[in-house]
């Protein structure tokens, strides 16, 4: 069974440019999460989806970050415009049910120059 | 509020020696507890989890963890480490009321020959 798929794995952009990350969860997993992981720290939740509904986006900086999961399967996280402080690893995870075990993708390492 | 504390930022252990990583949590109700491992440039892999029942939990790669309610701890152990165990280890706790997964800051394990 395929795990959580993320692309791209690495992205280097200049500040003020837009960037997008894509995630495909494990088949059948209705709950999808986006996390931000800064160097030397644990992941922090940005947004949680139940099917296509964002049920917890309280930690998402909405002035520059947006996310969508239109058909309740794969998801896209966007930053526009990117800032130097956005350099981090962006992780996607999924679980079968809310509160269930979360399985993580390999992440996208973003570098903003 | 809840938090997860991993007191040890970095541990160095000799190959073949035992390993114990500490994790303490603060949460009013019974938590769901997890240990994840992250190798350089990789996503998080689930080692083991505790939801209820037997407080000694067996995981993959020869790891085990013990839930001690009286000490609010969920320490991870391995009797004999291998060079491939060098990685960063994260303890995490999920709240049953809103399913939010909170991570500790992580412990980096270095294995010397």
Short mmCIF file of C-alpha atoms in Angstrom, two decimals:
data_model
loop_
_atom_site.label_atom_id
_atom_site.label_comp_id
_atom_site.label_asym_id
_atom_site.label_seq_id
_atom_site.Cartn_x
_atom_site.Cartn_y
_atom_site.Cartn_z
CA UNK A 1 0.00 0.00 0.00
CA UNK A 2 1.36 3.40 -0.96
CA UNK A 3 2.06 5.85 1.82
CA UNK A 4 1.47 9.57 1.87
CA UNK A 5 2.93 11.16 -1.24
CA UNK A 6 4.25 14.71 -1.34
CA UNK A 7 5.77 16.81 -4.07
CA UNK A 8 8.06 18.46 -4.66
CA UNK A 9 10.62 17.14 -2.16
CA UNK A 10 12.70 20.29 -2.37
CA UNK A 11 11.92 23.82 -3.46
CA UNK A 12 14.11 26.90 -3.60
CA UNK A 13 12.50 30.24 -4.34
CA UNK A 14 13.20 33.90 -3.86
CA UNK A 15 11.25 35.90 -1.31
CA UNK A 16 7.95 37.36 -2.46
CA UNK A 17 7.47 34.51 -4.95
CA UNK A 18 4.54 32.10 -4.66
CA UNK A 19 4.98 28.40 -3.95
CA UNK A 20 2.68 25.40 -3.77
CA UNK A 21 2.98 21.97 -2.20
CA UNK A 22 0.94 18.93 -3.10
CA UNK A 23 -0.09 15.97 -0.97
CA UNK A 24 -1.88 12.72 -1.73
CA UNK A 25 -2.93 10.85 1.41
CA UNK A 26 -3.17 7.14 1.99
CA UNK A 27 -6.13 5.73 0.11
CA UNK A 28 -9.27 5.78 2.24
CA UNK A 29 -7.91 8.24 4.79
CA UNK A 30 -10.50 10.96 5.22
CA UNK A 31 -8.45 13.14 7.55
CA UNK A 32 -5.54 15.12 6.15
CA UNK A 33 -3.10 17.36 8.00
CA UNK A 34 -0.49 19.91 7.01
CA UNK A 35 2.36 20.55 9.45
CA UNK A 36 5.24 23.01 9.55
CA UNK A 37 8.55 21.80 10.94
CA UNK A 38 11.28 24.29 11.70
CA UNK A 39 14.85 23.12 12.11
CA UNK A 40 15.42 21.41 15.42
CA UNK A 41 11.76 21.44 16.39
CA UNK A 42 8.79 19.15 16.31
CA UNK A 43 6.07 19.58 13.69
CA UNK A 44 3.30 22.09 14.34
CA UNK A 45 -0.16 21.74 12.89
CA UNK A 46 -1.19 24.26 10.25
CA UNK A 47 -4.52 22.84 9.14
CA UNK A 48 -6.64 19.72 9.44
CA UNK A 49 -9.22 18.52 6.91
CA UNK A 50 -12.10 16.14 7.35
CA UNK A 51 -12.87 15.15 3.78
CA UNK A 52 -13.02 18.51 1.96
CA UNK A 53 -13.79 20.60 5.04
CA UNK A 54 -11.08 22.48 6.92
CA UNK A 55 -12.08 21.76 10.52
CA UNK A 56 -9.05 23.31 12.24
CA UNK A 57 -7.13 26.11 10.54
CA UNK A 58 -6.51 28.20 13.62
CA UNK A 59 -2.71 28.00 13.21
CA UNK A 60 -2.67 28.81 9.50
CA UNK A 61 -1.36 32.34 8.76
CA UNK A 62 -4.21 33.29 6.50
CA UNK A 63 -2.66 36.48 5.20
CA UNK A 64 -0.23 34.50 3.06
CA UNK A 65 -1.08 30.82 3.44
CA UNK A 66 -3.99 29.01 1.84
CA UNK A 67 -4.95 25.39 1.44
CA UNK A 68 -7.54 23.40 -0.41
CA UNK A 69 -8.80 19.85 -0.64
CA UNK A 70 -11.49 20.21 -3.26
CA UNK A 71 -12.52 16.60 -3.78
CA UNK A 72 -11.64 15.34 -0.33
CA UNK A 73 -8.60 13.42 -1.51
CA UNK A 74 -5.40 15.24 -2.43
CA UNK A 75 -4.57 18.67 -1.09
CA UNK A 76 -2.53 21.73 -1.99
CA UNK A 77 -0.88 24.17 0.40
CA UNK A 78 0.11 27.54 -1.02
CA UNK A 79 2.22 30.43 0.21
CA UNK A 80 1.94 33.81 -1.49
CA UNK A 81 4.13 35.74 -1.11
CA UNK A 82 6.85 33.70 0.56
CA UNK A 83 9.04 35.28 3.23
CA UNK A 84 12.49 34.33 4.45
CA UNK A 85 11.00 32.95 7.67
CA UNK A 86 8.92 30.44 5.73
CA UNK A 87 12.01 28.32 5.11
CA UNK A 88 11.15 25.01 6.76
CA UNK A 89 9.90 21.51 6.05
CA UNK A 90 6.22 21.18 5.23
CA UNK A 91 4.81 17.80 6.18
CA UNK A 92 1.55 16.23 5.15
CA UNK A 93 -0.07 13.44 7.15
CA UNK A 94 -3.27 11.46 6.98
CA UNK A 95 -5.33 9.26 9.27
CA UNK A 96 -8.25 6.95 8.73
CA UNK A 97 -10.40 8.73 11.28
CA UNK A 98 -10.07 11.88 13.42
CA UNK A 99 -7.79 11.11 16.34
CA UNK A 100 -6.44 8.04 14.64
CA UNK A 101 -2.82 7.25 14.01
CA UNK A 102 -1.27 9.79 11.67
CA UNK A 103 1.02 8.66 8.88
CA UNK A 104 3.43 11.18 7.44
CA UNK A 105 4.79 11.87 4.01
CA UNK A 106 8.45 12.63 3.33
CA UNK A 107 7.90 16.37 3.44
CA UNK A 108 8.83 19.30 1.22
CA UNK A 109 11.92 21.26 2.24
CA UNK A 110 11.40 24.91 1.31
CA UNK A 111 14.26 27.37 1.12
CA UNK A 112 13.39 31.03 0.62
CA UNK A 113 16.31 33.21 -0.51
CA UNK B 1 -3.33 23.20 27.74
CA UNK B 2 -1.09 20.31 27.06
CA UNK B 3 2.58 20.01 26.37
CA UNK B 4 5.12 17.36 25.63
CA UNK B 5 8.60 17.58 27.08
CA UNK B 6 11.61 15.67 25.89
CA UNK B 7 14.32 16.62 28.40
CA UNK B 8 17.24 15.33 26.37
CA UNK B 9 18.13 17.32 23.27
CA UNK B 10 20.94 15.00 22.22
CA UNK B 11 22.03 11.53 23.32
CA UNK B 12 25.12 9.65 22.20
CA UNK B 13 25.18 5.90 22.66
CA UNK B 14 27.57 3.16 21.63
CA UNK B 15 26.41 0.54 19.18
CA UNK B 16 25.08 -2.44 21.08
CA UNK B 17 24.33 -0.43 24.20
CA UNK B 18 20.86 0.21 25.55
CA UNK B 19 18.93 3.38 24.85
CA UNK B 20 16.23 5.19 26.78
CA UNK B 21 14.56 8.39 25.62
CA UNK B 22 12.44 10.32 28.05
CA UNK B 23 9.06 11.88 27.39
CA UNK B 24 6.76 13.68 29.81
CA UNK B 25 3.37 15.10 29.01
CA UNK B 26 0.90 17.35 30.71
CA UNK B 27 -2.71 16.57 29.97
CA UNK B 28 -5.71 16.21 32.21
CA UNK B 29 -7.33 13.17 30.68
CA UNK B 30 -5.94 9.91 29.41
CA UNK B 31 -3.80 10.77 26.41
CA UNK B 32 -3.06 8.89 23.26
CA UNK B 33 0.72 8.68 23.01
CA UNK B 34 3.07 8.13 20.12
CA UNK B 35 6.75 7.85 19.30
CA UNK B 36 7.95 8.77 15.82
CA UNK B 37 11.42 8.57 14.30
CA UNK B 38 12.78 10.89 11.63
CA UNK B 39 15.93 10.13 9.67
CA UNK B 40 17.71 13.01 7.93
CA UNK B 41 15.70 14.32 5.00
CA UNK B 42 12.84 11.94 5.69
CA UNK B 43 9.33 12.19 7.04
CA UNK B 44 8.21 10.84 10.39
CA UNK B 45 7.83 7.09 10.79
CA UNK B 46 5.61 5.71 13.52
CA UNK B 47 7.50 3.52 15.99
CA UNK B 48 4.69 2.70 18.40
CA UNK B 49 1.55 4.04 20.03
CA UNK B 50 -0.43 3.75 23.23
CA UNK B 51 -4.18 4.20 23.38
CA UNK B 52 -5.20 1.98 26.28
CA UNK B 53 -4.61 -1.42 27.84
CA UNK B 54 -1.20 -2.89 28.54
CA UNK B 55 1.10 -0.05 29.56
CA UNK B 56 4.15 -1.69 27.97
CA UNK B 57 3.91 -1.25 24.23
CA UNK B 58 6.01 -3.01 21.62
CA UNK B 59 6.89 -1.25 18.40
CA UNK B 60 8.88 -1.72 15.25
CA UNK B 61 12.66 -2.01 15.02
CA UNK B 62 12.91 -3.54 18.49
CA UNK B 63 11.63 -0.48 20.36
CA UNK B 64 9.27 -0.50 23.30
CA UNK B 65 7.74 2.17 25.49
CA UNK B 66 6.09 2.19 28.89
CA UNK B 67 3.21 4.43 29.90
CA UNK B 68 3.37 5.49 33.54
CA UNK B 69 0.33 7.52 34.51
CA UNK B 70 1.70 8.41 37.94
CA UNK B 71 4.77 10.00 36.37
CA UNK B 72 3.04 11.35 33.25
CA UNK B 73 5.73 9.65 31.25
CA UNK B 74 6.03 7.56 28.11
CA UNK B 75 9.70 6.64 27.82
CA UNK B 76 11.10 4.84 24.79
CA UNK B 77 13.64 2.03 25.14
CA UNK B 78 15.73 -0.27 23.04
CA UNK B 79 17.95 -2.97 24.57
CA UNK B 80 20.67 -2.86 21.93
CA UNK B 81 21.02 -0.04 19.41
CA UNK B 82 22.21 -0.40 15.85
CA UNK B 83 24.04 2.24 13.83
CA UNK B 84 20.87 2.64 11.76
CA UNK B 85 19.02 3.89 14.86
CA UNK B 86 20.81 7.23 14.57
CA UNK B 87 17.99 9.68 13.95
CA UNK B 88 15.73 12.17 15.65
CA UNK B 89 12.97 10.84 17.87
CA UNK B 90 9.74 12.64 18.63
CA UNK B 91 7.22 11.95 21.35
CA UNK B 92 3.69 13.12 20.63
CA UNK B 93 0.35 13.24 22.40
CA UNK B 94 -3.12 13.63 20.97
CA UNK B 95 -6.04 15.16 22.76
CA UNK B 96 -9.18 13.10 22.61
CA UNK B 97 -11.46 16.16 22.56
CA UNK B 98 -10.13 17.88 19.44
CA UNK B 99 -7.69 15.30 18.01
CA UNK B 100 -4.81 17.77 18.02
CA UNK B 101 -1.40 16.08 17.90
CA UNK B 102 1.30 17.91 19.83
CA UNK B 103 4.96 17.04 19.49
CA UNK B 104 7.93 17.39 21.76
CA UNK B 105 11.03 19.18 20.50
CA UNK B 106 12.73 15.89 19.71
CA UNK B 107 15.83 14.02 20.84
CA UNK B 108 18.70 13.47 18.44
CA UNK B 109 20.40 10.11 18.85
CA UNK B 110 23.96 9.60 17.70
CA UNK B 111 25.35 6.07 17.59
CA UNK B 112 29.11 5.63 17.84
CA UNK B 113 30.92 2.53 16.70
#
